[in-house]
Amino acid sequence: MRPSPPRRRHLLGATMSTTAIADYALLSDRHSAALVSRNGSVDWLCFPRFDSPSVFARLLDADAGHFAIAPADADGITTSRRYVDETMVLETTFTTATGTLVLTDAMATGPSTDPHTLGAAAPRMLLRSLECTAGRVEARIEFAPRPEYGLIDPLIQPIPTGLLVRGGGDVLLLSCPTPLEVVGTRALGTVILDAGERRIFGLAHRSTSEAFPEPCEAEELDTALRETVEAWRGWSRAHQSYQGPWRELVHHSGRVLQALSYQPTGAVVAAATTSLPEGIGGERNWDYRYTWVRDASFTLEALWVAACPDEAHQFFDYLAVSAAASVRGPGRSDPDGPAGAGDLQIMFGIGGEHDLTERTLDHLSGWRDSRPVRVGNGAWNQRQIDVYGELLGAAHRLFEQLNPDHPGAGAWREFLVACADTAARRWSETDQGIWEVRGEPRHFLYSKLMCWVALDRAITLAEPLRAADRVDAWRAAAEEIRRAILTEGWSDTAKSFTQSFGSTDLDASNLMMPIVGFLPADDPRMLATIDAVADRLTDERGLVYRYRTEGGVDGLAGEEGTFLLCTFWLARALADADQLDRAEAVFARAAGYLNDVGLLAEEVDESTGELLGNFPQAFSHIGLVNAAWSISEAQRRAQ
């Protein structure tokens, strides 16, 4: 990860329609997240959880709230950014004609004596420190909170050393060392700083059912910022030991994945945002602030590489409790349950909530007029039978971290056995697949593959799962799946494994076949599939599509960009085939789309090369980590 070269920017007043997704950086306290633009504007912040209504949402509408701090004179300014070493604390440097300002931003984590509990004591506070390091600079502050996704124009009341904001169910208190003038529903002000002078702001959140927060003195805010830096560094040093190629990128991606995890439960959000589009102006705009079983399982595997996942049991406890009523198999608590019993819900709220009913926010125009803006996600009640394999795959990888004496061990053991039973029973059914198509369900090859993975890993784990009596049935089902994939999933016409049985369409998810051990990467059919994806499922830049969207095959209108995760999958598959030069080239191609602070969105626009989709995207960082590890293993074999 390299800092971007300084460049000229118009600093205040940028609208959502002109601010690129790549211009944002992430802040997190492992409860909620904020996005800060290169021009010093917090344009997205949800309190008190990732999936709570926003208090700043200029990311999705120019009038939906922001909190900007930047030099008052925008002429001739250059901007550079970085994360403070080993942290998710952001440092933005503005160089002006008269001097230099350094803006340091963080979501306060609270003190952390145990690196495994990062964020447990988070005080629900955004910290913003402004320091002049050379010359003299006038800075402008613009504070415009808009609770409930911009729906509310709140009351802003000046109080000693700050502002009290009330509107809807939210109470905000801005501890502010500089007097701000309240103009309608925003507050404005300027401050002149000489070299060595500094101001620090703190924005605290409470609900109307709680006592109002108290203003904080500068010393308290300084302490909170210092504790946040120390907490992130403590976590990094206790967890991150990867020493292979692209070490700094892998470690940073590990921190990003940790920043996207919800401290109380271990749930991992797919991204920090909602409705950043997969195609500008299109309808492929989804709320990603929830936990997909698949994403979270892949995240745990990535953290095994990037940051020893000592908290794995927390995630499996969360899943076992969240899914307790949805996975049942023969011999479980309800063997005669209804016909629909046995489907694991594919996603949950970060607190374990099941109902994620989707709705649209019609008062928001969307990023670059990409409507609709959605909250909730209608995929929550889809059938996706691949999730059993991702769960058992993660459990197999992380079993040493799953303490058999942990109080939740019995629950997650029973849960994992039930997942294997369900995969054996339901693998032959249709589903919506890994990409959550909103058209008719099909026999997706990837779904069958992951049911095979579920059974293969369950057989290996049978003894610690105390399920030796099921091994024969699991083995028979796994062999049946293998035969079906090899006969019905291969197309002589396409000269490749295909998206679904009987189809000739390509799908990048089939690159996972050697990665999960179904076939060797140098099997002729697998090599042909890898080459088919590389030759016929890529754009002019060599980035990989999930699949071709022409003709509305997924039940949606419009097109989408190339998927960074799928490009990293191609690098992994090539590494597993010991085609090291090709693997390294593909990895470098995908990693080249990291922004200046090392963050990736979900997709890349095929025409402009711009990042698209929700941001930052866990899947993309998972892909980076695992591809780097696969290449390091290929390098080791080559030596």
mmCIF file with all atom_site columns, N, CA, C and O in Angstrom, residues 165-186:
data_model
loop_
_atom_site.group_PDB
_atom_site.id
_atom_site.type_symbol
_atom_site.label_atom_id
_atom_site.label_alt_id
_atom_site.label_comp_id
_atom_site.label_asym_id
_atom_site.label_entity_id
_atom_site.label_seq_id
_atom_site.pdbx_PDB_ins_code
_atom_site.Cartn_x
_atom_site.Cartn_y
_atom_site.Cartn_z
_atom_site.occupancy
_atom_site.B_iso_or_equiv
_atom_site.pdbx_formal_charge
_atom_site.auth_seq_id
_atom_site.auth_comp_id
_atom_site.auth_asym_id
_atom_site.auth_atom_id
_atom_site.pdbx_PDB_model_num
ATOM 1  N N  . VAL A 1 165 ? -27.403 18.207 19.845 1.00 0.00 ? 165 VAL A N  1
ATOM 2  C CA . VAL A 1 165 ? -28.233 17.952 18.669 1.00 0.00 ? 165 VAL A CA 1
ATOM 3  C C  . VAL A 1 165 ? -29.303 16.931 19.050 1.00 0.00 ? 165 VAL A C  1
ATOM 4  O O  . VAL A 1 165 ? -28.994 15.845 19.535 1.00 0.00 ? 165 VAL A O  1
ATOM 5  N N  . ARG A 1 166 ? -30.566 17.285 18.780 1.00 0.00 ? 166 ARG A N  1
ATOM 6  C CA . ARG A 1 166 ? -31.666 16.351 19.061 1.00 0.00 ? 166 ARG A CA 1
ATOM 7  C C  . ARG A 1 166 ? -32.580 16.267 17.850 1.00 0.00 ? 166 ARG A C  1
ATOM 8  O O  . ARG A 1 166 ? -32.933 17.283 17.251 1.00 0.00 ? 166 ARG A O  1
ATOM 9  N N  . GLY A 1 167 ? -32.957 15.030 17.519 1.00 0.00 ? 167 GLY A N  1
ATOM 10 C CA . GLY A 1 167 ? -33.871 14.816 16.403 1.00 0.00 ? 167 GLY A CA 1
ATOM 11 C C  . GLY A 1 167 ? -34.209 13.348 16.284 1.00 0.00 ? 167 GLY A C  1
ATOM 12 O O  . GLY A 1 167 ? -33.313 12.498 16.251 1.00 0.00 ? 167 GLY A O  1
ATOM 13 N N  . GLY A 1 168 ? -35.501 13.018 16.272 1.00 0.00 ? 168 GLY A N  1
ATOM 14 C CA . GLY A 1 168 ? -35.898 11.619 16.238 1.00 0.00 ? 168 GLY A CA 1
ATOM 15 C C  . GLY A 1 168 ? -35.443 10.915 17.497 1.00 0.00 ? 168 GLY A C  1
ATOM 16 O O  . GLY A 1 168 ? -35.556 11.444 18.601 1.00 0.00 ? 168 GLY A O  1
ATOM 17 N N  . GLY A 1 169 ? -34.873 9.717  17.325 1.00 0.00 ? 169 GLY A N  1
ATOM 18 C CA . GLY A 1 169 ? -34.426 8.954  18.495 1.00 0.00 ? 169 GLY A CA 1
ATOM 19 C C  . GLY A 1 169 ? -32.975 9.186  18.835 1.00 0.00 ? 169 GLY A C  1
ATOM 20 O O  . GLY A 1 169 ? -32.434 8.488  19.705 1.00 0.00 ? 169 GLY A O  1
ATOM 21 N N  . ASP A 1 170 ? -32.321 10.147 18.184 1.00 0.00 ? 170 ASP A N  1
ATOM 22 C CA . ASP A 1 170 ? -30.886 10.356 18.377 1.00 0.00 ? 170 ASP A CA 1
ATOM 23 C C  . ASP A 1 170 ? -30.596 11.622 19.159 1.00 0.00 ? 170 ASP A C  1
ATOM 24 O O  . ASP A 1 170 ? -31.268 12.639 19.003 1.00 0.00 ? 170 ASP A O  1
ATOM 25 N N  . VAL A 1 171 ? -29.568 11.534 19.990 1.00 0.00 ? 171 VAL A N  1
ATOM 26 C CA . VAL A 1 171 ? -28.997 12.694 20.666 1.00 0.00 ? 171 VAL A CA 1
ATOM 27 C C  . VAL A 1 171 ? -27.510 12.703 20.362 1.00 0.00 ? 171 VAL A C  1
ATOM 28 O O  . VAL A 1 171 ? -26.820 11.689 20.574 1.00 0.00 ? 171 VAL A O  1
ATOM 29 N N  . LEU A 1 172 ? -27.011 13.810 19.834 1.00 0.00 ? 172 LEU A N  1
ATOM 30 C CA . LEU A 1 172 ? -25.593 13.969 19.551 1.00 0.00 ? 172 LEU A CA 1
ATOM 31 C C  . LEU A 1 172 ? -25.049 15.128 20.357 1.00 0.00 ? 172 LEU A C  1
ATOM 32 O O  . LEU A 1 172 ? -25.741 16.128 20.566 1.00 0.00 ? 172 LEU A O  1
ATOM 33 N N  . LEU A 1 173 ? -23.809 14.983 20.809 1.00 0.00 ? 173 LEU A N  1
ATOM 34 C CA . LEU A 1 173 ? -23.159 16.104 21.486 1.00 0.00 ? 173 LEU A CA 1
ATOM 35 C C  . LEU A 1 173 ? -21.785 16.290 20.866 1.00 0.00 ? 173 LEU A C  1
ATOM 36 O O  . LEU A 1 173 ? -20.965 15.374 20.879 1.00 0.00 ? 173 LEU A O  1
ATOM 37 N N  . LEU A 1 174 ? -21.573 17.467 20.282 1.00 0.00 ? 174 LEU A N  1
ATOM 38 C CA . LEU A 1 174 ? -20.283 17.798 19.694 1.00 0.00 ? 174 LEU A CA 1
ATOM 39 C C  . LEU A 1 174 ? -19.480 18.619 20.697 1.00 0.00 ? 174 LEU A C  1
ATOM 40 O O  . LEU A 1 174 ? -19.840 19.762 20.998 1.00 0.00 ? 174 LEU A O  1
ATOM 41 N N  . SER A 1 175 ? -18.414 18.022 21.231 1.00 0.00 ? 175 SER A N  1
ATOM 42 C CA . SER A 1 175 ? -17.472 18.778 22.059 1.00 0.00 ? 175 SER A CA 1
ATOM 43 C C  . SER A 1 175 ? -16.563 19.544 21.106 1.00 0.00 ? 175 SER A C  1
ATOM 44 O O  . SER A 1 175 ? -15.841 18.950 20.297 1.00 0.00 ? 175 SER A O  1
ATOM 45 N N  . CYS A 1 176 ? -16.622 20.872 21.222 1.00 0.00 ? 176 CYS A N  1
ATOM 46 C CA . CYS A 1 176 ? -16.043 21.708 20.162 1.00 0.00 ? 176 CYS A CA 1
ATOM 47 C C  . CYS A 1 176 ? -15.231 22.831 20.790 1.00 0.00 ? 176 CYS A C  1
ATOM 48 O O  . CYS A 1 176 ? -15.782 23.689 21.488 1.00 0.00 ? 176 CYS A O  1
ATOM 49 N N  . PRO A 1 177 ? -13.921 22.881 20.560 1.00 0.00 ? 177 PRO A N  1
ATOM 50 C CA . PRO A 1 177 ? -13.091 23.937 21.163 1.00 0.00 ? 177 PRO A CA 1
ATOM 51 C C  . PRO A 1 177 ? -13.181 25.264 20.432 1.00 0.00 ? 177 PRO A C  1
ATOM 52 O O  . PRO A 1 177 ? -12.607 26.253 20.886 1.00 0.00 ? 177 PRO A O  1
ATOM 53 N N  . THR A 1 178 ? -13.911 25.287 19.318 1.00 0.00 ? 178 THR A N  1
ATOM 54 C CA . THR A 1 178 ? -14.048 26.494 18.508 1.00 0.00 ? 178 THR A CA 1
ATOM 55 C C  . THR A 1 178 ? -15.525 26.878 18.430 1.00 0.00 ? 178 THR A C  1
ATOM 56 O O  . THR A 1 178 ? -16.356 26.037 18.094 1.00 0.00 ? 178 THR A O  1
ATOM 57 N N  . PRO A 1 179 ? -15.891 28.093 18.768 1.00 0.00 ? 179 PRO A N  1
ATOM 58 C CA . PRO A 1 179 ? -17.309 28.483 18.677 1.00 0.00 ? 179 PRO A CA 1
ATOM 59 C C  . PRO A 1 179 ? -17.815 28.350 17.245 1.00 0.00 ? 179 PRO A C  1
ATOM 60 O O  . PRO A 1 179 ? -17.167 28.772 16.287 1.00 0.00 ? 179 PRO A O  1
ATOM 61 N N  . LEU A 1 180 ? -18.989 27.725 17.087 1.00 0.00 ? 180 LEU A N  1
ATOM 62 C CA . LEU A 1 180 ? -19.628 27.576 15.781 1.00 0.00 ? 180 LEU A CA 1
ATOM 63 C C  . LEU A 1 180 ? -20.946 28.333 15.788 1.00 0.00 ? 180 LEU A C  1
ATOM 64 O O  . LEU A 1 180 ? -21.661 28.349 16.791 1.00 0.00 ? 180 LEU A O  1
ATOM 65 N N  . GLU A 1 181 ? -21.259 28.948 14.666 1.00 0.00 ? 181 GLU A N  1
ATOM 66 C CA . GLU A 1 181 ? -22.517 29.668 14.526 1.00 0.00 ? 181 GLU A CA 1
ATOM 67 C C  . GLU A 1 181 ? -23.580 28.732 13.952 1.00 0.00 ? 181 GLU A C  1
ATOM 68 O O  . GLU A 1 181 ? -23.375 28.125 12.892 1.00 0.00 ? 181 GLU A O  1
ATOM 69 N N  . VAL A 1 182 ? -24.687 28.620 14.658 1.00 0.00 ? 182 VAL A N  1
ATOM 70 C CA . VAL A 1 182 ? -25.785 27.787 14.182 1.00 0.00 ? 182 VAL A CA 1
ATOM 71 C C  . VAL A 1 182 ? -26.600 28.589 13.174 1.00 0.00 ? 182 VAL A C  1
ATOM 72 O O  . VAL A 1 182 ? -27.131 29.651 13.481 1.00 0.00 ? 182 VAL A O  1
ATOM 73 N N  . VAL A 1 183 ? -26.673 28.034 11.949 1.00 0.00 ? 183 VAL A N  1
ATOM 74 C CA . VAL A 1 183 ? -27.437 28.664 10.877 1.00 0.00 ? 183 VAL A CA 1
ATOM 75 C C  . VAL A 1 183 ? -28.450 27.643 10.396 1.00 0.00 ? 183 VAL A C  1
ATOM 76 O O  . VAL A 1 183 ? -28.118 26.714 9.657  1.00 0.00 ? 183 VAL A O  1
ATOM 77 N N  . GLY A 1 184 ? -29.690 27.794 10.895 1.00 0.00 ? 184 GLY A N  1
ATOM 78 C CA . GLY A 1 184 ? -30.713 26.820 10.552 1.00 0.00 ? 184 GLY A CA 1
ATOM 79 C C  . GLY A 1 184 ? -30.384 25.464 11.158 1.00 0.00 ? 184 GLY A C  1
ATOM 80 O O  . GLY A 1 184 ? -30.308 25.323 12.377 1.00 0.00 ? 184 GLY A O  1
ATOM 81 N N  . THR A 1 185 ? -30.145 24.464 10.311 1.00 0.00 ? 185 THR A N  1
ATOM 82 C CA . THR A 1 185 ? -29.879 23.113 10.804 1.00 0.00 ? 185 THR A CA 1
ATOM 83 C C  . THR A 1 185 ? -28.436 22.708 10.560 1.00 0.00 ? 185 THR A C  1
ATOM 84 O O  . THR A 1 185 ? -28.129 21.532 10.411 1.00 0.00 ? 185 THR A O  1
ATOM 85 N N  . ARG A 1 186 ? -27.540 23.686 10.512 1.00 0.00 ? 186 ARG A N  1
ATOM 86 C CA . ARG A 1 186 ? -26.118 23.378 10.426 1.00 0.00 ? 186 ARG A CA 1
ATOM 87 C C  . ARG A 1 186 ? -25.347 24.377 11.270 1.00 0.00 ? 186 ARG A C  1
ATOM 88 O O  . ARG A 1 186 ? -25.879 25.434 11.647 1.00 0.00 ? 186 ARG A O  1
#
